[in-house]
mmCIF file of C-alpha atoms and ligand atoms in Angstrom:
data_model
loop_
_atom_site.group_PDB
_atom_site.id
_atom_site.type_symbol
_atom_site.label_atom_id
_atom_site.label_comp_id
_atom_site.label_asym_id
_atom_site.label_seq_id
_atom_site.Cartn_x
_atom_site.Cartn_y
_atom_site.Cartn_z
ATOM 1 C CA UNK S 365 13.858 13.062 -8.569
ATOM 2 C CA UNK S 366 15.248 9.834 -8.873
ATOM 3 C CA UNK S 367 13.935 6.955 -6.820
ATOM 4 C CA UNK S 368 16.580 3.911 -6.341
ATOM 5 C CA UNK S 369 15.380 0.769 -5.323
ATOM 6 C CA UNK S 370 18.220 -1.284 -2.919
ATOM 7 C CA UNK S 371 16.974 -4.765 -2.031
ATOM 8 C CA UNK S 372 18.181 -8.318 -1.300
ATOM 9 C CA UNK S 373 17.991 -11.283 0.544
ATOM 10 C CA UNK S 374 18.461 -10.863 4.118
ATOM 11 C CA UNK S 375 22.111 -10.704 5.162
ATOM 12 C CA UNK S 376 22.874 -10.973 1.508
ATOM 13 C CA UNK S 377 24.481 -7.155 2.183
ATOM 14 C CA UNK S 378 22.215 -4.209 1.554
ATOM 15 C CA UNK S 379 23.445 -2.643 4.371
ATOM 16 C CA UNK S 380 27.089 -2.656 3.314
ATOM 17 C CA UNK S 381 25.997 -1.473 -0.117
ATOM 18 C CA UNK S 382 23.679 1.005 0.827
ATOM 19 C CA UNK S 383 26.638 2.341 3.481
ATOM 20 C CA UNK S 384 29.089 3.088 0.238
ATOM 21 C CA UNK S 385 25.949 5.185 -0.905
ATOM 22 C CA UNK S 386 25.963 7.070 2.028
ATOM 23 C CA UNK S 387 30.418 7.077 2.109
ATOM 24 C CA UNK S 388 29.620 9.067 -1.750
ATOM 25 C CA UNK S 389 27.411 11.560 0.264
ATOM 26 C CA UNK S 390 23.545 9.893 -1.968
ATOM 27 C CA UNK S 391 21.060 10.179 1.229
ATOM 28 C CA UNK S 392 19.293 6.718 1.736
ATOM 29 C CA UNK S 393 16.169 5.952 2.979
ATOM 30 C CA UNK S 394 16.819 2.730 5.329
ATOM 31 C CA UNK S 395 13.073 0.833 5.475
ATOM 32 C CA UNK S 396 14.298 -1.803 8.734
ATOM 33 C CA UNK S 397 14.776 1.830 10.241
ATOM 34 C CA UNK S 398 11.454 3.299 9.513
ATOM 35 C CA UNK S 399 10.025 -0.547 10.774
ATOM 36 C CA UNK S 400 11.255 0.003 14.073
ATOM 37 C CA UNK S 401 10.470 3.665 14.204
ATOM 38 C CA UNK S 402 6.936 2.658 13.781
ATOM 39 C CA UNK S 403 6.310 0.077 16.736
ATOM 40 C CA UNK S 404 7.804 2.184 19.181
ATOM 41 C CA UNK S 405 5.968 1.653 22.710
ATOM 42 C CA UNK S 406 2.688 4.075 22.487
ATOM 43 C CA UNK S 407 2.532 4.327 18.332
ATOM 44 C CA UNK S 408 -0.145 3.437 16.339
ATOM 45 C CA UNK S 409 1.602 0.614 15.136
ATOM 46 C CA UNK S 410 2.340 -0.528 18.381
ATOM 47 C CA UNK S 411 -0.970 -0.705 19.993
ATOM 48 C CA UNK S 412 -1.818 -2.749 16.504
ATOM 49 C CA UNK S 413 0.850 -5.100 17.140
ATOM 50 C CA UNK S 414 0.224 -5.449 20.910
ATOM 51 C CA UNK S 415 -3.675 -6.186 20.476
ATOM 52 C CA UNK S 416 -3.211 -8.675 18.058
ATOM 53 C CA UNK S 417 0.181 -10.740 19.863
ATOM 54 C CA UNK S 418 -0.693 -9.904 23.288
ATOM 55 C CA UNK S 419 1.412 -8.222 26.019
ATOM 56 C CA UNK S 420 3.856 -11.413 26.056
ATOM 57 C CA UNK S 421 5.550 -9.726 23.241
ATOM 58 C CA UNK S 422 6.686 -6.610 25.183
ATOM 59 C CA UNK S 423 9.640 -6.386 27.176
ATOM 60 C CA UNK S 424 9.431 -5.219 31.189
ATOM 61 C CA UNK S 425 9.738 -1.521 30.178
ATOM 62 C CA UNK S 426 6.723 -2.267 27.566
ATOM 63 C CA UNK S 427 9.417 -1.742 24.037
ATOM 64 C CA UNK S 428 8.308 -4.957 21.650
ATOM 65 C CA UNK S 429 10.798 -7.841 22.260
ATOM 66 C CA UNK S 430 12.209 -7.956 19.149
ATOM 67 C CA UNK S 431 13.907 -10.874 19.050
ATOM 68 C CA UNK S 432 10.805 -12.829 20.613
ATOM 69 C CA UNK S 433 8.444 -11.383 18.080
ATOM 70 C CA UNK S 434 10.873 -12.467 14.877
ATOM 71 C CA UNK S 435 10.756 -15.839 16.581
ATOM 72 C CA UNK S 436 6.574 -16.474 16.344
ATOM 73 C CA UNK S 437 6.743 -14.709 12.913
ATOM 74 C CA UNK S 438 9.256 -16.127 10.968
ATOM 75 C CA UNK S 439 8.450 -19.493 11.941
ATOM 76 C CA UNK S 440 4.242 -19.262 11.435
ATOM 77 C CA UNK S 441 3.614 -17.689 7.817
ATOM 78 C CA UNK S 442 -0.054 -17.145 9.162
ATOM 79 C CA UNK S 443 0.898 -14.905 12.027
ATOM 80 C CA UNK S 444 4.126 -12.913 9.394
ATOM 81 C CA UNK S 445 1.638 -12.380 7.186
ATOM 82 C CA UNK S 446 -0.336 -10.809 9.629
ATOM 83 C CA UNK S 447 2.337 -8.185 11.180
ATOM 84 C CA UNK S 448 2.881 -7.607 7.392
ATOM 85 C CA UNK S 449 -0.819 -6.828 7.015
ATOM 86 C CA UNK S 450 -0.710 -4.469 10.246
ATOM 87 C CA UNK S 451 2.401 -2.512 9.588
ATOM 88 C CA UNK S 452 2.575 -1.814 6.160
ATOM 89 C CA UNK S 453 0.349 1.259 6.208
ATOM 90 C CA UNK S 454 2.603 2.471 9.057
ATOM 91 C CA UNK S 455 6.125 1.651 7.058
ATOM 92 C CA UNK S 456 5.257 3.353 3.460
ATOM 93 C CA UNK S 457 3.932 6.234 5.153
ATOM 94 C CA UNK S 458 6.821 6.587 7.243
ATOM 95 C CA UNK S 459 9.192 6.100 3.929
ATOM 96 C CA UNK S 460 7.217 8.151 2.067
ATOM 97 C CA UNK S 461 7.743 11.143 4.817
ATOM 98 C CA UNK S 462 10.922 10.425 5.012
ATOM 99 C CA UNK S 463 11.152 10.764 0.786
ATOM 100 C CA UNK S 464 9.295 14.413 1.189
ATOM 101 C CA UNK S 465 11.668 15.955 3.900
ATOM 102 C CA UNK S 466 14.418 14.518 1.350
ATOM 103 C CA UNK S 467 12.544 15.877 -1.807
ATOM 104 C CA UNK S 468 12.066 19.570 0.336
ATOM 105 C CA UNK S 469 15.955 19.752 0.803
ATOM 106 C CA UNK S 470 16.320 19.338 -2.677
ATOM 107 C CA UNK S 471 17.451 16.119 -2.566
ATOM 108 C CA UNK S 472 17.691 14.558 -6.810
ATOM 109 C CA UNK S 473 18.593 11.203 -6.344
ATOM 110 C CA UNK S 474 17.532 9.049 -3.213
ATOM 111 C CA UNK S 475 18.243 5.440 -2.096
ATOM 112 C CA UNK S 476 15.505 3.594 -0.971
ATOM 113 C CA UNK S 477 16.815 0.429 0.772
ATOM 114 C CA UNK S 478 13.834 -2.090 1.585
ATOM 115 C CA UNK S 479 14.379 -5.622 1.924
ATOM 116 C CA UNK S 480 10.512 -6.419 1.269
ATOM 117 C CA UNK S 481 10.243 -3.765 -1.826
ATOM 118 C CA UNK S 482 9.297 -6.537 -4.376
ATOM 119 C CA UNK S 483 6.821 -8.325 -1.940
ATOM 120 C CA UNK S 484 5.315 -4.765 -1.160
ATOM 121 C CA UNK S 485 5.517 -3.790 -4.792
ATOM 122 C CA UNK S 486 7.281 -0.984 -3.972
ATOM 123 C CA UNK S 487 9.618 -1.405 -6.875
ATOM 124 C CA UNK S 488 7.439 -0.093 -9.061
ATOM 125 C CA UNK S 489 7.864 3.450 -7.428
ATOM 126 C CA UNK S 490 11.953 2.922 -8.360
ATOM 127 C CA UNK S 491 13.809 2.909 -11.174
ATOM 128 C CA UNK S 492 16.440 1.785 -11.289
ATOM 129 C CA UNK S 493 15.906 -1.433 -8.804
ATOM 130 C CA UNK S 494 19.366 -2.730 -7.782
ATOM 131 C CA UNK S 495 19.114 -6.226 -6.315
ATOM 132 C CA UNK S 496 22.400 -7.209 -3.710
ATOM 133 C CA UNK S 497 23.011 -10.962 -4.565
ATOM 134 C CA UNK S 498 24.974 -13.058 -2.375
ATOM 135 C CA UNK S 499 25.289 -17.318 -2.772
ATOM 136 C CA UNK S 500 23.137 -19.117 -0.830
ATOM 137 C CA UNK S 501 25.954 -20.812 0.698
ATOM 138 C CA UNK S 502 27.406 -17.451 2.304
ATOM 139 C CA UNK S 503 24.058 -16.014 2.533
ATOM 140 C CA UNK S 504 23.304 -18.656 5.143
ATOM 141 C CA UNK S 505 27.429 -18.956 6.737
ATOM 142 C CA UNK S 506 26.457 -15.038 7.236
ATOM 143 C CA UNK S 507 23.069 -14.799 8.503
ATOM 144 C CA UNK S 508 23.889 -17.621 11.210
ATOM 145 C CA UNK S 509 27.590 -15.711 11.996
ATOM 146 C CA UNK S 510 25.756 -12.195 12.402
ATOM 147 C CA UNK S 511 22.628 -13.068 14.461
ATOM 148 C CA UNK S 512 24.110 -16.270 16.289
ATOM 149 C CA UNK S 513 21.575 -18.308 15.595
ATOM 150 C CA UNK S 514 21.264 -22.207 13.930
ATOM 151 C CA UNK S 515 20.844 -23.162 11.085
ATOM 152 C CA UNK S 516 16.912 -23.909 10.966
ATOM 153 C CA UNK S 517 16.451 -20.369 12.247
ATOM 154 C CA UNK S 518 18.211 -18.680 9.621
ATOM 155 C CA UNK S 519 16.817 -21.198 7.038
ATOM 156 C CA UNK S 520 13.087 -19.682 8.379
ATOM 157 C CA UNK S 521 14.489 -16.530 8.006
ATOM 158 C CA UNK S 522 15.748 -16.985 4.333
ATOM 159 C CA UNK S 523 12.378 -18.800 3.387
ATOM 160 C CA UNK S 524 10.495 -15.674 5.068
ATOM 161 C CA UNK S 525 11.352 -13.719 1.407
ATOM 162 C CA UNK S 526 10.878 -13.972 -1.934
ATOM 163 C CA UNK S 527 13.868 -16.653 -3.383
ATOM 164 C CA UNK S 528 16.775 -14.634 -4.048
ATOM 165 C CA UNK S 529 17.467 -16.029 -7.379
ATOM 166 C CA UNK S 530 13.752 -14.188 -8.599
ATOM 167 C CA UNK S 531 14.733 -11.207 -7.263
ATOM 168 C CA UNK S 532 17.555 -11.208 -9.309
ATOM 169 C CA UNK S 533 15.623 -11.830 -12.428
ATOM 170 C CA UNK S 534 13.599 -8.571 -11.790
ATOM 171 C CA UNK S 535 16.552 -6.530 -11.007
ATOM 172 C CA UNK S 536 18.204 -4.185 -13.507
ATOM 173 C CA UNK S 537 21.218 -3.770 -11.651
ATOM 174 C CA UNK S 538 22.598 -7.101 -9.251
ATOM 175 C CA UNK S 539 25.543 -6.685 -7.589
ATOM 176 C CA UNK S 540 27.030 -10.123 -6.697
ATOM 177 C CA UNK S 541 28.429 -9.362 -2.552
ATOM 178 C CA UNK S 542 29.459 -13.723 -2.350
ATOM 179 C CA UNK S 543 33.164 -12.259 -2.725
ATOM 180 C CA UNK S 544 35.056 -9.629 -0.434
ATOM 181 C CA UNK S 545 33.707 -6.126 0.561
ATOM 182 C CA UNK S 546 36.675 -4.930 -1.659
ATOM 183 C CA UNK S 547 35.069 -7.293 -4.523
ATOM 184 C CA UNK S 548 31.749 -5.466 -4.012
ATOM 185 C CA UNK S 549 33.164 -2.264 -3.907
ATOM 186 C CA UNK S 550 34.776 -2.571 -7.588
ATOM 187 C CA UNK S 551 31.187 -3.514 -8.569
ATOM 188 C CA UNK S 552 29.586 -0.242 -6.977
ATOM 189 C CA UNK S 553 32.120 1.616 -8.744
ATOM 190 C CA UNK S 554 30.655 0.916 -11.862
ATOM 191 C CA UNK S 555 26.664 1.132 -10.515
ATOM 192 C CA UNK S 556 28.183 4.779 -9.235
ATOM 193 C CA UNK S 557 28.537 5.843 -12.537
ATOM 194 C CA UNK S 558 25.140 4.766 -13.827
ATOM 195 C CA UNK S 559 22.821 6.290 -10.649
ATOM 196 C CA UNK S 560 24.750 9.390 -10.882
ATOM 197 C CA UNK S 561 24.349 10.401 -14.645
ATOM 198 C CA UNK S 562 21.865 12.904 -15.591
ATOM 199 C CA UNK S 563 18.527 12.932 -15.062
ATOM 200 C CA UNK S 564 15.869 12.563 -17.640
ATOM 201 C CA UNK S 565 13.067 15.336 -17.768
ATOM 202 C CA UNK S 566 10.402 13.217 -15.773
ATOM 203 C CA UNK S 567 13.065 12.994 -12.835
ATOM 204 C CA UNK S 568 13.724 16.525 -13.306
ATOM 205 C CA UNK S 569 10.268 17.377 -13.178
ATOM 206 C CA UNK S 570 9.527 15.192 -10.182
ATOM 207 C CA UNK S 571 12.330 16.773 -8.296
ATOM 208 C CA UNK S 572 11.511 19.969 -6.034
ATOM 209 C CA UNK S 573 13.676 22.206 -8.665
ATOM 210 C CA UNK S 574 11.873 20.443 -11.744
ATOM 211 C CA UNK S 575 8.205 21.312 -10.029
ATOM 212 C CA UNK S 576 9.616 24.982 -9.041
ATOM 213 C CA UNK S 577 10.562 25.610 -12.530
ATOM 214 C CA UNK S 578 7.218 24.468 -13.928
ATOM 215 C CA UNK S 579 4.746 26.148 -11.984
ATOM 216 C CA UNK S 580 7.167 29.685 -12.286
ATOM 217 C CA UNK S 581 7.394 29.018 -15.719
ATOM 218 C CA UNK S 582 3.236 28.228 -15.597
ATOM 219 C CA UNK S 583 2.952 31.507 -14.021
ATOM 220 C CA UNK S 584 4.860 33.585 -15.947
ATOM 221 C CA UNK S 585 3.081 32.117 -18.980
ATOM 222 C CA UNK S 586 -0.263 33.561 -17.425
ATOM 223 C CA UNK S 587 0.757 36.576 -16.914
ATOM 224 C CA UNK S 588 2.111 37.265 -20.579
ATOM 225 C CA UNK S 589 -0.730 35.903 -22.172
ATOM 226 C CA UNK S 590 -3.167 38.525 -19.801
ATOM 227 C CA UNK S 591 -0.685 41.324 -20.667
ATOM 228 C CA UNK S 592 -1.195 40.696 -24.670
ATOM 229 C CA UNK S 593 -5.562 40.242 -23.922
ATOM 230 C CA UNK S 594 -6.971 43.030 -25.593
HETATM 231 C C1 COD P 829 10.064 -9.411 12.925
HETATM 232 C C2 COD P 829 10.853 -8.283 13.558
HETATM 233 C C3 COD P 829 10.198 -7.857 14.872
HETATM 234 C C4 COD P 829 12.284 -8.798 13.844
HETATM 235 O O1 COD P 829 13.069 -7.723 14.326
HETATM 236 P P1 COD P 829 14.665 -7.782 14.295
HETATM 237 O O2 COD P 829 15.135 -6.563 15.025
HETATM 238 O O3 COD P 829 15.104 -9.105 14.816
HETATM 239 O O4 COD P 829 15.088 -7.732 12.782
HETATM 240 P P2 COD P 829 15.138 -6.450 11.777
HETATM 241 O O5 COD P 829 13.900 -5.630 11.926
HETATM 242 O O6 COD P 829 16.446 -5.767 11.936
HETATM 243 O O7 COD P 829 15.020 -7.163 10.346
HETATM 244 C C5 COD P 829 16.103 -7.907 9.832
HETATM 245 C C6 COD P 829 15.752 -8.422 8.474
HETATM 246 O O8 COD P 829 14.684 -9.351 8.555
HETATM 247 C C7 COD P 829 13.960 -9.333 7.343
HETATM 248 N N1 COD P 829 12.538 -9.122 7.652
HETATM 249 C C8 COD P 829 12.002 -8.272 8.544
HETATM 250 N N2 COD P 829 10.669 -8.360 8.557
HETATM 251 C C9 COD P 829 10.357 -9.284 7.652
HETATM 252 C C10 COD P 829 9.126 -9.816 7.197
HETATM 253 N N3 COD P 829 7.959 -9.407 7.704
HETATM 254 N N4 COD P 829 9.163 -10.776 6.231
HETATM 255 C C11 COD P 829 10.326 -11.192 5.720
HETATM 256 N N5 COD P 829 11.533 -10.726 6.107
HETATM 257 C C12 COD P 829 11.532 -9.781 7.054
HETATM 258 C C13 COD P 829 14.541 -8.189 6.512
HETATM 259 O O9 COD P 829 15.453 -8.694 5.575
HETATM 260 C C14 COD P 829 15.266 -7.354 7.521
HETATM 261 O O10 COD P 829 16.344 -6.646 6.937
HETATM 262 C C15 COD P 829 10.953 -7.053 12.614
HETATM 263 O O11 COD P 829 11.737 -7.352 11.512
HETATM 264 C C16 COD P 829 9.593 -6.563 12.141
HETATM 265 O O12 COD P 829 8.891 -5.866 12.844
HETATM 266 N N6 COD P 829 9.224 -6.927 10.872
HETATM 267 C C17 COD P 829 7.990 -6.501 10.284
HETATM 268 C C18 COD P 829 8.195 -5.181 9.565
HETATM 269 C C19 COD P 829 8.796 -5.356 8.216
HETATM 270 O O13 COD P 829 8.124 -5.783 7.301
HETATM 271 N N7 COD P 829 10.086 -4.975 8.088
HETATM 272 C C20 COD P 829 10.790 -4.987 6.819
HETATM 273 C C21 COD P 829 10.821 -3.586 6.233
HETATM 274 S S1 COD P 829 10.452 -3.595 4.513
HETATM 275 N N1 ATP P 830 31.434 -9.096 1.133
HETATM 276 C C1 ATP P 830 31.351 -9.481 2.401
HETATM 277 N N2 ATP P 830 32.300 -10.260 2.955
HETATM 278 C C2 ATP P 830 32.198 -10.686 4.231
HETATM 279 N N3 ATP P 830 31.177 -10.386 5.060
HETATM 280 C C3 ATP P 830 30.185 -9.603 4.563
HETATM 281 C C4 ATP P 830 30.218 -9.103 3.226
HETATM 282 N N4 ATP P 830 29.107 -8.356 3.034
HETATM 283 C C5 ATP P 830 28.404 -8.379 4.177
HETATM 284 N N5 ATP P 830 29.047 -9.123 5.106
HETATM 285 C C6 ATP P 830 28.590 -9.433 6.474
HETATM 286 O O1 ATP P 830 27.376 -10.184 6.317
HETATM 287 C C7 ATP P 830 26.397 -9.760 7.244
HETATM 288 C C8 ATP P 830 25.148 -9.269 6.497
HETATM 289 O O2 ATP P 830 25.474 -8.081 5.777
HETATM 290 P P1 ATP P 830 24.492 -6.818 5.797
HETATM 291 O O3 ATP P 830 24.112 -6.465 7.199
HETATM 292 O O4 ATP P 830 25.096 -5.778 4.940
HETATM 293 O O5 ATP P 830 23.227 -7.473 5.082
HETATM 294 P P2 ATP P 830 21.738 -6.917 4.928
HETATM 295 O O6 ATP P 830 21.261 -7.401 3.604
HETATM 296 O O7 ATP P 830 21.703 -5.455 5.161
HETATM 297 O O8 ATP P 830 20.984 -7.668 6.110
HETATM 298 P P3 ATP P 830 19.438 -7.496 6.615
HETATM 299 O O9 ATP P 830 18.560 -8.066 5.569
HETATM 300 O O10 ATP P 830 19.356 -8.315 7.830
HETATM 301 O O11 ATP P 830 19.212 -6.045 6.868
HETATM 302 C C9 ATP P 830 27.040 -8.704 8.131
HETATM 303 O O12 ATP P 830 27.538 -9.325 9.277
HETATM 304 C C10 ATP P 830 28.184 -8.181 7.255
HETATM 305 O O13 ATP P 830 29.262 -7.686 8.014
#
């Protein structure tokens, strides 16, 4: 099985990358997804969150107010760091169930798309770890455009991540997304070709056929070596 890392800056387009994945039919695993899955009103990680940041944070029918919560946190590093600290049990496990049901369909190669997967080290579970670049110009012109907020807000936002410019550097695949979607698309063209070719023998023994074929093959191996016992 092969596990792709997809990560970025926020807004710098992992979303519209990770969406041609899903247009060529690769399953992806979307980690904002699994985030939100996890804080839903009566989950563990919601009576976490709620004992820690009080029942201000909820809305009237008792759902975490998103938008009020990203507020405290992404301007307070203290109190980030903390919702980090709470809900990152709750987020791999949920990613890594949502890996297994993949892996029990049969799945070979999977997108993982997680905007915090160097700060979690999570990248060292992928390979290979493609990193969506974007200007920091147009990063910002985007973030502000899509969530309609100023400028200081999405500068909090931005400085809420590791810099951009180091992700890059521990990429092995960047595509650059400052140009048009059509730009970006000629780039996953060629990253296609590259996540698609064969897999080595460790992925194929890490995917559900690969582990199927050893322990048969184990097995059978067993049996013919009692058959030939004197
Ligand atoms: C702070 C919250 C409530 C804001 O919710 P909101 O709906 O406004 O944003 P959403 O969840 O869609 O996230 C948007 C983007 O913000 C960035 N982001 C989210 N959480 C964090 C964080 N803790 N640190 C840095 N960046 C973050 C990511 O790039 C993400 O793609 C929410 O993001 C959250 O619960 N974050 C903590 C969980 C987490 O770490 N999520 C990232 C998954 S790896
Ligand atoms: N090449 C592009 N040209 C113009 N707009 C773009 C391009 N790529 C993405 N966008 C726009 O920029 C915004 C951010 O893109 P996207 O949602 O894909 O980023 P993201 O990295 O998934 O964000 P997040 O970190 O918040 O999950 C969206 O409004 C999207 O429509």
């Amino acid at each position: 099985m092969r596990l792709v890392g997809l990560t970025g800056g926020i807004a710098s387009g992992k979303s519209t990358v990770s969406n041609l994945f899903i247009s060529e039919g690769f399953p992806v695993v979307d980690a904002d997804v699994v985030a939100r899955d996890v804080v839903k009103k009566g989950t563990g990680g919601w009576k976490k969150v709620v004992k820690e940041f009080g029942n201000d944070i909820l809305l009237e029918n008792g759902e975490i107010d998103r938008a009020r919560l990203g507020h405290i946190v992404f301007s307070d590093p203290a109190k980030r760091q903390l919702l980090n600290r709470l809900l990152a049990p709750y987020i791999c496990s949920g990613i890594f169930w949502e890996v297994f049901k993949l892996w029990i369909k049969g799945s070979k190669v999977i997108i993982l798309d997680i905007p915090l997967l160097f700060e979690s080290k999570m990248d060292q579970q992928t390979s290979p770890v493609i990193v969506v670049w974007v200007d920091p110009e147009t990063q910002i012109k985007r973030l502000m455009a899509r969530d309609g907020i100023p400028e200081e807000q999405a500068k909090n936002k931005i400085n809420a991540q590791m810099a951009l410019d180091q992700k890059k550097t521990k990429a092995n695949i960047v595509i650059d997304n400052s140009g048009t979607v059509e730009e970006t698309r000629l780039q996953f063209q060629k990253v296609l070709s590259q996540i698609s070719r064969p897999l080595t023998w460790k992925e194929y023994a890490l995917s559900r056929d690969g582990i199927f074929l050893l322990l048969t093959s184990a097995v059978v191996g067993v049996l013919a070596v009692r058959k030939n016992l004197p």
